[in-house]
Amino acid sequence: MKITSTREVEQIPGLDDLADAVLTLKTRDEARRFLRDLCTLPELEALTHRWQTARLLEEHVPYLEIAGRVPTSTATVTRVAQWLRNGTGGYRTALDRVHAQRRRR
């Protein structure tokens, strides 16, 4: 697995505690329930759309097609693509691990 960025994550008060809470979750159901309790429906939809966008970008789907399929704006597709290329490596780590997990099945 490669992380292509050494960019630091901004210091946000409470982010470490939130990350620790996420790491305690053991099942998809636990994660879904935690995310649903944590986020409003629009926030959860926005997060879901960003993740779907990252996965489609990984498959080299054109931006306009992604915007129509997800659905999201081309501005969001562009933003996710920038973070995928130049972010802190979070998208890359998650995408690589999802791919590895699917290969093991």
mmCIF file of N, CA, C and O in Angstrom:
data_model
loop_
_atom_site.group_PDB
_atom_site.id
_atom_site.type_symbol
_atom_site.label_atom_id
_atom_site.label_comp_id
_atom_site.label_asym_id
_atom_site.label_seq_id
_atom_site.Cartn_x
_atom_site.Cartn_y
_atom_site.Cartn_z
ATOM 1 N N MET A 1 0.828 -1.173 0.000
ATOM 2 C CA MET A 1 0.000 0.000 0.000
ATOM 3 C C MET A 1 0.877 1.243 0.000
ATOM 4 O O MET A 1 1.806 1.332 0.765
ATOM 5 N N LYS A 2 0.523 2.181 -0.852
ATOM 6 C CA LYS A 2 1.336 3.388 -0.919
ATOM 7 C C LYS A 2 0.522 4.608 -0.533
ATOM 8 O O LYS A 2 -0.626 4.747 -0.929
ATOM 9 N N ILE A 3 1.103 5.442 0.273
ATOM 10 C CA ILE A 3 0.512 6.740 0.568
ATOM 11 C C ILE A 3 1.369 7.734 -0.185
ATOM 12 O O ILE A 3 2.577 7.812 0.024
ATOM 13 N N THR A 4 0.742 8.464 -1.108
ATOM 14 C CA THR A 4 1.499 9.313 -1.999
ATOM 15 C C THR A 4 1.697 10.727 -1.478
ATOM 16 O O THR A 4 2.255 11.544 -2.166
ATOM 17 N N SER A 5 1.258 11.004 -0.270
ATOM 18 C CA SER A 5 1.375 12.351 0.257
ATOM 19 C C SER A 5 1.943 12.320 1.665
ATOM 20 O O SER A 5 1.642 11.443 2.455
ATOM 21 N N THR A 6 2.764 13.294 1.942
ATOM 22 C CA THR A 6 3.260 13.471 3.304
ATOM 23 C C THR A 6 2.617 14.707 3.925
ATOM 24 O O THR A 6 3.049 15.154 4.968
ATOM 25 N N ARG A 7 1.597 15.222 3.255
ATOM 26 C CA ARG A 7 0.889 16.395 3.751
ATOM 27 C C ARG A 7 0.296 16.084 5.120
ATOM 28 O O ARG A 7 -0.316 15.042 5.332
ATOM 29 N N GLU A 8 0.473 16.970 6.048
ATOM 30 C CA GLU A 8 -0.022 16.788 7.412
ATOM 31 C C GLU A 8 -1.523 17.073 7.487
ATOM 32 O O GLU A 8 -2.047 17.894 6.759
ATOM 33 N N VAL A 9 -2.180 16.385 8.388
ATOM 34 C CA VAL A 9 -3.582 16.647 8.665
ATOM 35 C C VAL A 9 -3.653 17.834 9.617
ATOM 36 O O VAL A 9 -2.920 17.884 10.608
ATOM 37 N N GLU A 10 -4.528 18.769 9.287
ATOM 38 C CA GLU A 10 -4.670 19.959 10.128
ATOM 39 C C GLU A 10 -5.065 19.564 11.544
ATOM 40 O O GLU A 10 -5.768 18.582 11.749
ATOM 41 N N GLN A 11 -4.619 20.339 12.505
ATOM 42 C CA GLN A 11 -4.992 20.108 13.898
ATOM 43 C C GLN A 11 -6.402 20.645 14.127
ATOM 44 O O GLN A 11 -6.630 21.844 14.082
ATOM 45 N N ILE A 12 -7.325 19.748 14.323
ATOM 46 C CA ILE A 12 -8.712 20.116 14.589
ATOM 47 C C ILE A 12 -9.056 19.564 15.968
ATOM 48 O O ILE A 12 -8.956 18.353 16.181
ATOM 49 N N PRO A 13 -9.412 20.430 16.907
ATOM 50 C CA PRO A 13 -9.743 19.937 18.243
ATOM 51 C C PRO A 13 -10.818 18.849 18.185
ATOM 52 O O PRO A 13 -11.848 19.022 17.541
ATOM 53 N N GLY A 14 -10.552 17.724 18.818
ATOM 54 C CA GLY A 14 -11.498 16.625 18.865
ATOM 55 C C GLY A 14 -11.359 15.602 17.749
ATOM 56 O O GLY A 14 -11.968 14.535 17.818
ATOM 57 N N LEU A 15 -10.567 15.901 16.707
ATOM 58 C CA LEU A 15 -10.441 14.966 15.584
ATOM 59 C C LEU A 15 -9.800 13.651 16.009
ATOM 60 O O LEU A 15 -10.237 12.577 15.585
ATOM 61 N N ASP A 16 -8.809 13.718 16.881
ATOM 62 C CA ASP A 16 -8.184 12.479 17.354
ATOM 63 C C ASP A 16 -9.184 11.621 18.128
ATOM 64 O O ASP A 16 -9.224 10.394 17.966
ATOM 65 N N ASP A 17 -10.018 12.244 18.943
ATOM 66 C CA ASP A 17 -11.040 11.503 19.685
ATOM 67 C C ASP A 17 -12.044 10.854 18.738
ATOM 68 O O ASP A 17 -12.454 9.710 18.942
ATOM 69 N N LEU A 18 -12.429 11.577 17.692
ATOM 70 C CA LEU A 18 -13.356 11.023 16.708
ATOM 71 C C LEU A 18 -12.712 9.849 15.972
ATOM 72 O O LEU A 18 -13.339 8.806 15.788
ATOM 73 N N ALA A 19 -11.455 10.009 15.576
ATOM 74 C CA ALA A 19 -10.739 8.918 14.907
ATOM 75 C C ALA A 19 -10.650 7.699 15.815
ATOM 76 O O ALA A 19 -10.840 6.561 15.365
ATOM 77 N N ASP A 20 -10.380 7.919 17.089
ATOM 78 C CA ASP A 20 -10.325 6.808 18.047
ATOM 79 C C ASP A 20 -11.670 6.096 18.140
ATOM 80 O O ASP A 20 -11.732 4.867 18.209
ATOM 81 N N ALA A 21 -12.757 6.856 18.140
ATOM 82 C CA ALA A 21 -14.090 6.259 18.198
ATOM 83 C C ALA A 21 -14.350 5.404 16.954
ATOM 84 O O ALA A 21 -14.870 4.285 17.061
ATOM 85 N N VAL A 22 -13.972 5.906 15.788
ATOM 86 C CA VAL A 22 -14.155 5.144 14.545
ATOM 87 C C VAL A 22 -13.376 3.839 14.607
ATOM 88 O O VAL A 22 -13.870 2.781 14.193
ATOM 89 N N LEU A 23 -12.185 3.887 15.156
ATOM 90 C CA LEU A 23 -11.352 2.686 15.230
ATOM 91 C C LEU A 23 -11.906 1.614 16.167
ATOM 92 O O LEU A 23 -11.506 0.452 16.071
ATOM 93 N N THR A 24 -12.836 1.972 17.040
ATOM 94 C CA THR A 24 -13.432 0.965 17.926
ATOM 95 C C THR A 24 -14.516 0.150 17.233
ATOM 96 O O THR A 24 -14.894 -0.910 17.726
ATOM 97 N N LEU A 25 -15.012 0.623 16.106
ATOM 98 C CA LEU A 25 -16.123 -0.040 15.420
ATOM 99 C C LEU A 25 -15.627 -1.300 14.724
ATOM 100 O O LEU A 25 -14.601 -1.291 14.062
ATOM 101 N N LYS A 26 -16.382 -2.392 14.875
ATOM 102 C CA LYS A 26 -15.914 -3.684 14.398
ATOM 103 C C LYS A 26 -16.675 -4.227 13.200
ATOM 104 O O LYS A 26 -16.168 -5.083 12.495
ATOM 105 N N THR A 27 -17.896 -3.760 12.971
ATOM 106 C CA THR A 27 -18.692 -4.306 11.880
ATOM 107 C C THR A 27 -19.233 -3.177 11.002
ATOM 108 O O THR A 27 -19.289 -2.016 11.421
ATOM 109 N N ARG A 28 -19.667 -3.561 9.804
ATOM 110 C CA ARG A 28 -20.285 -2.583 8.913
ATOM 111 C C ARG A 28 -21.524 -1.996 9.581
ATOM 112 O O ARG A 28 -21.765 -0.794 9.501
ATOM 113 N N ASP A 29 -22.317 -2.829 10.238
ATOM 114 C CA ASP A 29 -23.524 -2.344 10.904
ATOM 115 C C ASP A 29 -23.183 -1.322 11.981
ATOM 116 O O ASP A 29 -23.845 -0.282 12.091
ATOM 117 N N GLU A 30 -22.159 -1.593 12.785
ATOM 118 C CA GLU A 30 -21.734 -0.623 13.805
ATOM 119 C C GLU A 30 -21.310 0.686 13.156
ATOM 120 O O GLU A 30 -21.658 1.772 13.643
ATOM 121 N N ALA A 31 -20.550 0.602 12.080
ATOM 122 C CA ALA A 31 -20.081 1.815 11.395
ATOM 123 C C ALA A 31 -21.252 2.595 10.817
ATOM 124 O O ALA A 31 -21.314 3.828 10.943
ATOM 125 N N ARG A 32 -22.179 1.896 10.168
ATOM 126 C CA ARG A 32 -23.365 2.556 9.606
ATOM 127 C C ARG A 32 -24.167 3.264 10.689
ATOM 128 O O ARG A 32 -24.592 4.404 10.521
ATOM 129 N N ARG A 33 -24.369 2.588 11.817
ATOM 130 C CA ARG A 33 -25.146 3.177 12.913
ATOM 131 C C ARG A 33 -24.433 4.399 13.514
ATOM 132 O O ARG A 33 -25.061 5.410 13.821
ATOM 133 N N PHE A 34 -23.120 4.292 13.682
ATOM 134 C CA PHE A 34 -22.351 5.411 14.214
ATOM 135 C C PHE A 34 -22.435 6.605 13.265
ATOM 136 O O PHE A 34 -22.708 7.732 13.692
ATOM 137 N N LEU A 35 -22.205 6.352 11.978
ATOM 138 C CA LEU A 35 -22.254 7.451 11.005
ATOM 139 C C LEU A 35 -23.635 8.091 10.955
ATOM 140 O O LEU A 35 -23.755 9.311 10.865
ATOM 141 N N ARG A 36 -24.680 7.263 11.021
ATOM 142 C CA ARG A 36 -26.035 7.810 10.974
ATOM 143 C C ARG A 36 -26.333 8.655 12.200
ATOM 144 O O ARG A 36 -26.976 9.698 12.111
ATOM 145 N N ASP A 37 -25.874 8.232 13.377
ATOM 146 C CA ASP A 37 -26.079 9.029 14.585
ATOM 147 C C ASP A 37 -25.225 10.297 14.579
ATOM 148 O O ASP A 37 -25.636 11.330 15.099
ATOM 149 N N LEU A 38 -24.059 10.214 14.001
ATOM 150 C CA LEU A 38 -23.122 11.339 13.984
ATOM 151 C C LEU A 38 -23.534 12.428 13.004
ATOM 152 O O LEU A 38 -23.381 13.618 13.287
ATOM 153 N N CYS A 39 -24.054 12.032 11.853
ATOM 154 C CA CYS A 39 -24.293 12.972 10.755
ATOM 155 C C CYS A 39 -25.784 13.181 10.500
ATOM 156 O O CYS A 39 -26.585 12.280 10.706
ATOM 157 N N THR A 40 -26.107 14.355 9.990
ATOM 158 C CA THR A 40 -27.445 14.575 9.459
ATOM 159 C C THR A 40 -27.540 13.801 8.139
ATOM 160 O O THR A 40 -26.513 13.428 7.560
ATOM 161 N N LEU A 41 -28.751 13.583 7.664
ATOM 162 C CA LEU A 41 -28.896 12.886 6.383
ATOM 163 C C LEU A 41 -28.168 13.610 5.248
ATOM 164 O O LEU A 41 -27.461 12.965 4.469
ATOM 165 N N PRO A 42 -28.286 14.950 5.122
ATOM 166 C CA PRO A 42 -27.544 15.631 4.054
ATOM 167 C C PRO A 42 -26.023 15.481 4.203
ATOM 168 O O PRO A 42 -25.312 15.325 3.195
ATOM 169 N N GLU A 43 -25.516 15.509 5.430
ATOM 170 C CA GLU A 43 -24.075 15.311 5.636
ATOM 171 C C GLU A 43 -23.659 13.904 5.226
ATOM 172 O O GLU A 43 -22.632 13.716 4.561
ATOM 173 N N LEU A 44 -24.463 12.930 5.607
ATOM 174 C CA LEU A 44 -24.159 11.540 5.268
ATOM 175 C C LEU A 44 -24.225 11.320 3.759
ATOM 176 O O LEU A 44 -23.381 10.625 3.189
ATOM 177 N N GLU A 45 -25.197 11.930 3.102
ATOM 178 C CA GLU A 45 -25.284 11.839 1.642
ATOM 179 C C GLU A 45 -24.067 12.476 0.998
ATOM 180 O O GLU A 45 -23.503 11.924 0.046
ATOM 181 N N ALA A 46 -23.631 13.629 1.507
ATOM 182 C CA ALA A 46 -22.454 14.294 0.941
ATOM 183 C C ALA A 46 -21.211 13.421 1.102
ATOM 184 O O ALA A 46 -20.415 13.291 0.160
ATOM 185 N N LEU A 47 -21.031 12.821 2.266
ATOM 186 C CA LEU A 47 -19.885 11.931 2.479
ATOM 187 C C LEU A 47 -19.947 10.730 1.548
ATOM 188 O O LEU A 47 -18.933 10.318 0.956
ATOM 189 N N THR A 48 -21.138 10.160 1.413
ATOM 190 C CA THR A 48 -21.320 9.010 0.539
ATOM 191 C C THR A 48 -21.008 9.372 -0.903
ATOM 192 O O THR A 48 -20.329 8.621 -1.619
ATOM 193 N N HIS A 49 -21.479 10.536 -1.342
ATOM 194 C CA HIS A 49 -21.209 10.982 -2.711
ATOM 195 C C HIS A 49 -19.717 11.186 -2.939
ATOM 196 O O HIS A 49 -19.204 10.842 -4.010
ATOM 197 N N ARG A 50 -19.010 11.715 -1.968
ATOM 198 C CA ARG A 50 -17.554 11.906 -2.117
ATOM 199 C C ARG A 50 -16.847 10.564 -2.242
ATOM 200 O O ARG A 50 -15.929 10.409 -3.054
ATOM 201 N N TRP A 51 -17.254 9.586 -1.436
ATOM 202 C CA TRP A 51 -16.620 8.270 -1.505
ATOM 203 C C TRP A 51 -16.923 7.594 -2.849
ATOM 204 O O TRP A 51 -16.033 7.036 -3.482
ATOM 205 N N GLN A 52 -18.178 7.676 -3.295
ATOM 206 C CA GLN A 52 -18.528 7.114 -4.602
ATOM 207 C C GLN A 52 -17.711 7.790 -5.702
ATOM 208 O O GLN A 52 -17.241 7.129 -6.628
ATOM 209 N N THR A 53 -17.530 9.097 -5.590
ATOM 210 C CA THR A 53 -16.746 9.852 -6.568
ATOM 211 C C THR A 53 -15.302 9.379 -6.581
ATOM 212 O O THR A 53 -14.725 9.160 -7.652
ATOM 213 N N ALA A 54 -14.716 9.201 -5.412
ATOM 214 C CA ALA A 54 -13.321 8.735 -5.332
ATOM 215 C C ALA A 54 -13.178 7.368 -5.994
ATOM 216 O O ALA A 54 -12.214 7.124 -6.739
ATOM 217 N N ARG A 55 -14.129 6.483 -5.747
ATOM 218 C CA ARG A 55 -14.063 5.139 -6.344
ATOM 219 C C ARG A 55 -14.180 5.205 -7.864
ATOM 220 O O ARG A 55 -13.477 4.493 -8.569
ATOM 221 N N LEU A 56 -15.059 6.058 -8.371
ATOM 222 C CA LEU A 56 -15.206 6.192 -9.826
ATOM 223 C C LEU A 56 -13.989 6.856 -10.455
ATOM 224 O O LEU A 56 -13.576 6.485 -11.559
ATOM 225 N N LEU A 57 -13.407 7.836 -9.767
ATOM 226 C CA LEU A 57 -12.175 8.454 -10.270
ATOM 227 C C LEU A 57 -11.070 7.409 -10.378
ATOM 228 O O LEU A 57 -10.300 7.405 -11.344
ATOM 229 N N GLU A 58 -11.012 6.516 -9.410
ATOM 230 C CA GLU A 58 -10.028 5.443 -9.401
ATOM 231 C C GLU A 58 -10.197 4.541 -10.632
ATOM 232 O O GLU A 58 -9.237 3.980 -11.133
ATOM 233 N N GLU A 59 -11.426 4.422 -11.106
ATOM 234 C CA GLU A 59 -11.728 3.616 -12.294
ATOM 235 C C GLU A 59 -11.576 4.418 -13.590
ATOM 236 O O GLU A 59 -11.911 3.930 -14.662
ATOM 237 N N HIS A 60 -11.124 5.666 -13.472
ATOM 238 C CA HIS A 60 -10.890 6.558 -14.614
ATOM 239 C C HIS A 60 -12.175 6.922 -15.367
ATOM 240 O O HIS A 60 -12.150 7.130 -16.573
ATOM 241 N N VAL A 61 -13.284 6.986 -14.640
ATOM 242 C CA VAL A 61 -14.550 7.417 -15.231
ATOM 243 C C VAL A 61 -14.460 8.931 -15.444
ATOM 244 O O VAL A 61 -13.974 9.656 -14.572
ATOM 245 N N PRO A 62 -14.888 9.435 -16.596
ATOM 246 C CA PRO A 62 -14.835 10.881 -16.857
ATOM 247 C C PRO A 62 -15.657 11.689 -15.846
ATOM 248 O O PRO A 62 -16.697 11.229 -15.364
ATOM 249 N N TYR A 63 -15.180 12.903 -15.574
ATOM 250 C CA TYR A 63 -15.803 13.763 -14.569
ATOM 251 C C TYR A 63 -17.300 13.967 -14.806
ATOM 252 O O TYR A 63 -18.101 13.877 -13.880
ATOM 253 N N LEU A 64 -17.683 14.295 -16.052
ATOM 254 C CA LEU A 64 -19.096 14.552 -16.327
ATOM 255 C C LEU A 64 -19.943 13.307 -16.106
ATOM 256 O O LEU A 64 -21.073 13.396 -15.616
ATOM 257 N N GLU A 65 -19.412 12.151 -16.439
ATOM 258 C CA GLU A 65 -20.149 10.913 -16.203
ATOM 259 C C GLU A 65 -20.314 10.659 -14.708
ATOM 260 O O GLU A 65 -21.379 10.244 -14.247
ATOM 261 N N ILE A 66 -19.261 10.918 -13.936
ATOM 262 C CA ILE A 66 -19.348 10.765 -12.477
ATOM 263 C C ILE A 66 -20.428 11.683 -11.921
ATOM 264 O O ILE A 66 -21.265 11.255 -11.120
ATOM 265 N N ALA A 67 -20.409 12.946 -12.357
ATOM 266 C CA ALA A 67 -21.389 13.922 -11.855
ATOM 267 C C ALA A 67 -22.815 13.466 -12.130
ATOM 268 O O ALA A 67 -23.706 13.700 -11.312
ATOM 269 N N GLY A 68 -23.037 12.784 -13.227
ATOM 270 C CA GLY A 68 -24.364 12.288 -13.543
ATOM 271 C C GLY A 68 -24.723 11.017 -12.806
ATOM 272 O O GLY A 68 -25.875 10.812 -12.431
ATOM 273 N N ARG A 69 -23.737 10.169 -12.573
ATOM 274 C CA ARG A 69 -24.016 8.870 -11.951
ATOM 275 C C ARG A 69 -24.164 8.946 -10.441
ATOM 276 O O ARG A 69 -24.903 8.163 -9.840
ATOM 277 N N VAL A 70 -23.473 9.865 -9.780
ATOM 278 C CA VAL A 70 -23.405 9.794 -8.319
ATOM 279 C C VAL A 70 -24.715 10.169 -7.617
ATOM 280 O O VAL A 70 -25.117 9.382 -6.764
ATOM 281 N N PRO A 71 -25.410 11.211 -7.791
ATOM 282 C CA PRO A 71 -25.204 12.462 -8.502
ATOM 283 C C PRO A 71 -24.491 13.489 -7.621
ATOM 284 O O PRO A 71 -24.706 13.529 -6.413
ATOM 285 N N THR A 72 -23.651 14.277 -8.267
ATOM 286 C CA THR A 72 -22.944 15.348 -7.582
ATOM 287 C C THR A 72 -22.566 16.397 -8.608
ATOM 288 O O THR A 72 -22.776 16.212 -9.805
ATOM 289 N N SER A 73 -21.981 17.477 -8.164
ATOM 290 C CA SER A 73 -21.570 18.527 -9.095
ATOM 291 C C SER A 73 -20.173 18.225 -9.636
ATOM 292 O O SER A 73 -19.392 17.498 -9.011
ATOM 293 N N THR A 74 -19.877 18.806 -10.787
ATOM 294 C CA THR A 74 -18.523 18.646 -11.326
ATOM 295 C C THR A 74 -17.511 19.327 -10.413
ATOM 296 O O THR A 74 -16.358 18.899 -10.347
ATOM 297 N N ALA A 75 -17.935 20.349 -9.671
ATOM 298 C CA ALA A 75 -17.030 21.002 -8.715
ATOM 299 C C ALA A 75 -16.628 20.020 -7.620
ATOM 300 O O ALA A 75 -15.459 19.971 -7.212
ATOM 301 N N THR A 76 -17.577 19.216 -7.150
ATOM 302 C CA THR A 76 -17.253 18.207 -6.133
ATOM 303 C C THR A 76 -16.348 17.137 -6.719
ATOM 304 O O THR A 76 -15.393 16.703 -6.064
ATOM 305 N N VAL A 77 -16.613 16.713 -7.941
ATOM 306 C CA VAL A 77 -15.747 15.718 -8.590
ATOM 307 C C VAL A 77 -14.323 16.257 -8.678
ATOM 308 O O VAL A 77 -13.361 15.562 -8.340
ATOM 309 N N THR A 78 -14.182 17.497 -9.081
ATOM 310 C CA THR A 78 -12.857 18.121 -9.193
ATOM 311 C C THR A 78 -12.184 18.205 -7.833
ATOM 312 O O THR A 78 -10.992 17.906 -7.691
ATOM 313 N N ARG A 79 -12.934 18.589 -6.816
ATOM 314 C CA ARG A 79 -12.387 18.706 -5.461
ATOM 315 C C ARG A 79 -11.913 17.346 -4.949
ATOM 316 O O ARG A 79 -10.810 17.213 -4.401
ATOM 317 N N VAL A 80 -12.726 16.313 -5.138
ATOM 318 C CA VAL A 80 -12.329 14.972 -4.700
ATOM 319 C C VAL A 80 -11.092 14.520 -5.464
ATOM 320 O O VAL A 80 -10.163 13.957 -4.878
ATOM 321 N N ALA A 81 -11.040 14.795 -6.759
ATOM 322 C CA ALA A 81 -9.869 14.418 -7.562
ATOM 323 C C ALA A 81 -8.611 15.110 -7.047
ATOM 324 O O ALA A 81 -7.533 14.489 -6.968
ATOM 325 N N GLN A 82 -8.719 16.377 -6.676
ATOM 326 C CA GLN A 82 -7.566 17.106 -6.136
ATOM 327 C C GLN A 82 -7.101 16.496 -4.822
ATOM 328 O O GLN A 82 -5.906 16.325 -4.594
ATOM 329 N N TRP A 83 -8.042 16.144 -3.937
ATOM 330 C CA TRP A 83 -7.675 15.539 -2.661
ATOM 331 C C TRP A 83 -7.114 14.134 -2.857
ATOM 332 O O TRP A 83 -6.209 13.713 -2.142
ATOM 333 N N LEU A 84 -7.644 13.431 -3.856
ATOM 334 C CA LEU A 84 -7.132 12.099 -4.157
ATOM 335 C C LEU A 84 -5.675 12.180 -4.608
ATOM 336 O O LEU A 84 -4.841 11.370 -4.209
ATOM 337 N N ARG A 85 -5.359 13.192 -5.410
ATOM 338 C CA ARG A 85 -3.983 13.373 -5.907
ATOM 339 C C ARG A 85 -3.064 14.065 -4.904
ATOM 340 O O ARG A 85 -1.900 13.705 -4.781
ATOM 341 N N ASN A 86 -3.587 15.079 -4.221
ATOM 342 C CA ASN A 86 -2.717 15.958 -3.427
ATOM 343 C C ASN A 86 -3.120 16.073 -1.967
ATOM 344 O O ASN A 86 -2.671 16.985 -1.278
ATOM 345 N N GLY A 87 -3.959 15.188 -1.492
ATOM 346 C CA GLY A 87 -4.431 15.270 -0.109
ATOM 347 C C GLY A 87 -3.452 14.645 0.865
ATOM 348 O O GLY A 87 -2.255 14.550 0.606
ATOM 349 N N THR A 88 -3.973 14.178 1.964
ATOM 350 C CA THR A 88 -3.143 13.612 3.030
ATOM 351 C C THR A 88 -2.923 12.113 2.876
ATOM 352 O O THR A 88 -2.257 11.498 3.701
ATOM 353 N N GLY A 89 -3.513 11.516 1.844
ATOM 354 C CA GLY A 89 -3.346 10.088 1.608
ATOM 355 C C GLY A 89 -4.487 9.247 2.146
ATOM 356 O O GLY A 89 -4.473 8.029 2.011
ATOM 357 N N GLY A 90 -5.485 9.879 2.736
ATOM 358 C CA GLY A 90 -6.601 9.144 3.315
ATOM 359 C C GLY A 90 -7.431 8.398 2.281
ATOM 360 O O GLY A 90 -7.752 7.218 2.459
ATOM 361 N N TYR A 91 -7.780 9.084 1.190
ATOM 362 C CA TYR A 91 -8.523 8.411 0.124
ATOM 363 C C TYR A 91 -7.718 7.231 -0.411
ATOM 364 O O TYR A 91 -8.235 6.138 -0.608
ATOM 365 N N ARG A 92 -6.436 7.463 -0.675
ATOM 366 C CA ARG A 92 -5.581 6.422 -1.259
ATOM 367 C C ARG A 92 -5.509 5.198 -0.340
ATOM 368 O O ARG A 92 -5.621 4.063 -0.794
ATOM 369 N N THR A 93 -5.311 5.433 0.946
ATOM 370 C CA THR A 93 -5.231 4.320 1.891
ATOM 371 C C THR A 93 -6.523 3.514 1.886
ATOM 372 O O THR A 93 -6.502 2.280 1.797
ATOM 373 N N ALA A 94 -7.659 4.199 1.964
ATOM 374 C CA ALA A 94 -8.944 3.505 2.005
ATOM 375 C C ALA A 94 -9.211 2.767 0.698
ATOM 376 O O ALA A 94 -9.658 1.617 0.707
ATOM 377 N N LEU A 95 -8.933 3.402 -0.441
ATOM 378 C CA LEU A 95 -9.152 2.739 -1.726
ATOM 379 C C LEU A 95 -8.280 1.495 -1.857
ATOM 380 O O LEU A 95 -8.753 0.441 -2.287
ATOM 381 N N ASP A 96 -7.010 1.612 -1.490
ATOM 382 C CA ASP A 96 -6.108 0.462 -1.576
ATOM 383 C C ASP A 96 -6.577 -0.681 -0.684
ATOM 384 O O ASP A 96 -6.544 -1.847 -1.079
ATOM 385 N N ARG A 97 -7.048 -0.364 0.505
ATOM 386 C CA ARG A 97 -7.490 -1.406 1.431
ATOM 387 C C ARG A 97 -8.792 -2.052 0.982
ATOM 388 O O ARG A 97 -8.973 -3.261 1.139
ATOM 389 N N VAL A 98 -9.695 -1.267 0.411
ATOM 390 C CA VAL A 98 -10.936 -1.837 -0.123
ATOM 391 C C VAL A 98 -10.607 -2.783 -1.275
ATOM 392 O O VAL A 98 -11.155 -3.890 -1.360
ATOM 393 N N HIS A 99 -9.694 -2.370 -2.153
ATOM 394 C CA HIS A 99 -9.288 -3.236 -3.270
ATOM 395 C C HIS A 99 -8.656 -4.529 -2.750
ATOM 396 O O HIS A 99 -8.969 -5.613 -3.238
ATOM 397 N N ALA A 100 -7.783 -4.421 -1.770
ATOM 398 C CA ALA A 100 -7.118 -5.604 -1.205
ATOM 399 C C ALA A 100 -8.136 -6.535 -0.551
ATOM 400 O O ALA A 100 -8.064 -7.758 -0.706
ATOM 401 N N GLN A 101 -9.095 -5.965 0.148
ATOM 402 C CA GLN A 101 -10.126 -6.763 0.820
ATOM 403 C C GLN A 101 -10.969 -7.511 -0.199
ATOM 404 O O GLN A 101 -11.293 -8.680 -0.020
ATOM 405 N N ARG A 102 -11.299 -6.870 -1.294
ATOM 406 C CA ARG A 102 -12.115 -7.517 -2.337
ATOM 407 C C ARG A 102 -11.331 -8.638 -3.022
ATOM 408 O O ARG A 102 -11.921 -9.637 -3.416
ATOM 409 N N ARG A 103 -10.026 -8.467 -3.181
ATOM 410 C CA ARG A 103 -9.210 -9.518 -3.814
ATOM 411 C C ARG A 103 -9.139 -10.749 -2.927
ATOM 412 O O ARG A 103 -9.030 -11.860 -3.419
ATOM 413 N N ARG A 104 -9.178 -10.555 -1.606
ATOM 414 C CA ARG A 104 -9.111 -11.691 -0.669
ATOM 415 C C ARG A 104 -10.399 -12.488 -0.627
ATOM 416 O O ARG A 104 -10.399 -13.631 -0.186
ATOM 417 N N ARG A 105 -11.505 -11.903 -1.047
ATOM 418 C CA ARG A 105 -12.809 -12.602 -0.990
ATOM 419 C C ARG A 105 -12.936 -13.633 -2.070
ATOM 420 O O ARG A 105 -12.513 -13.760 -3.061
#
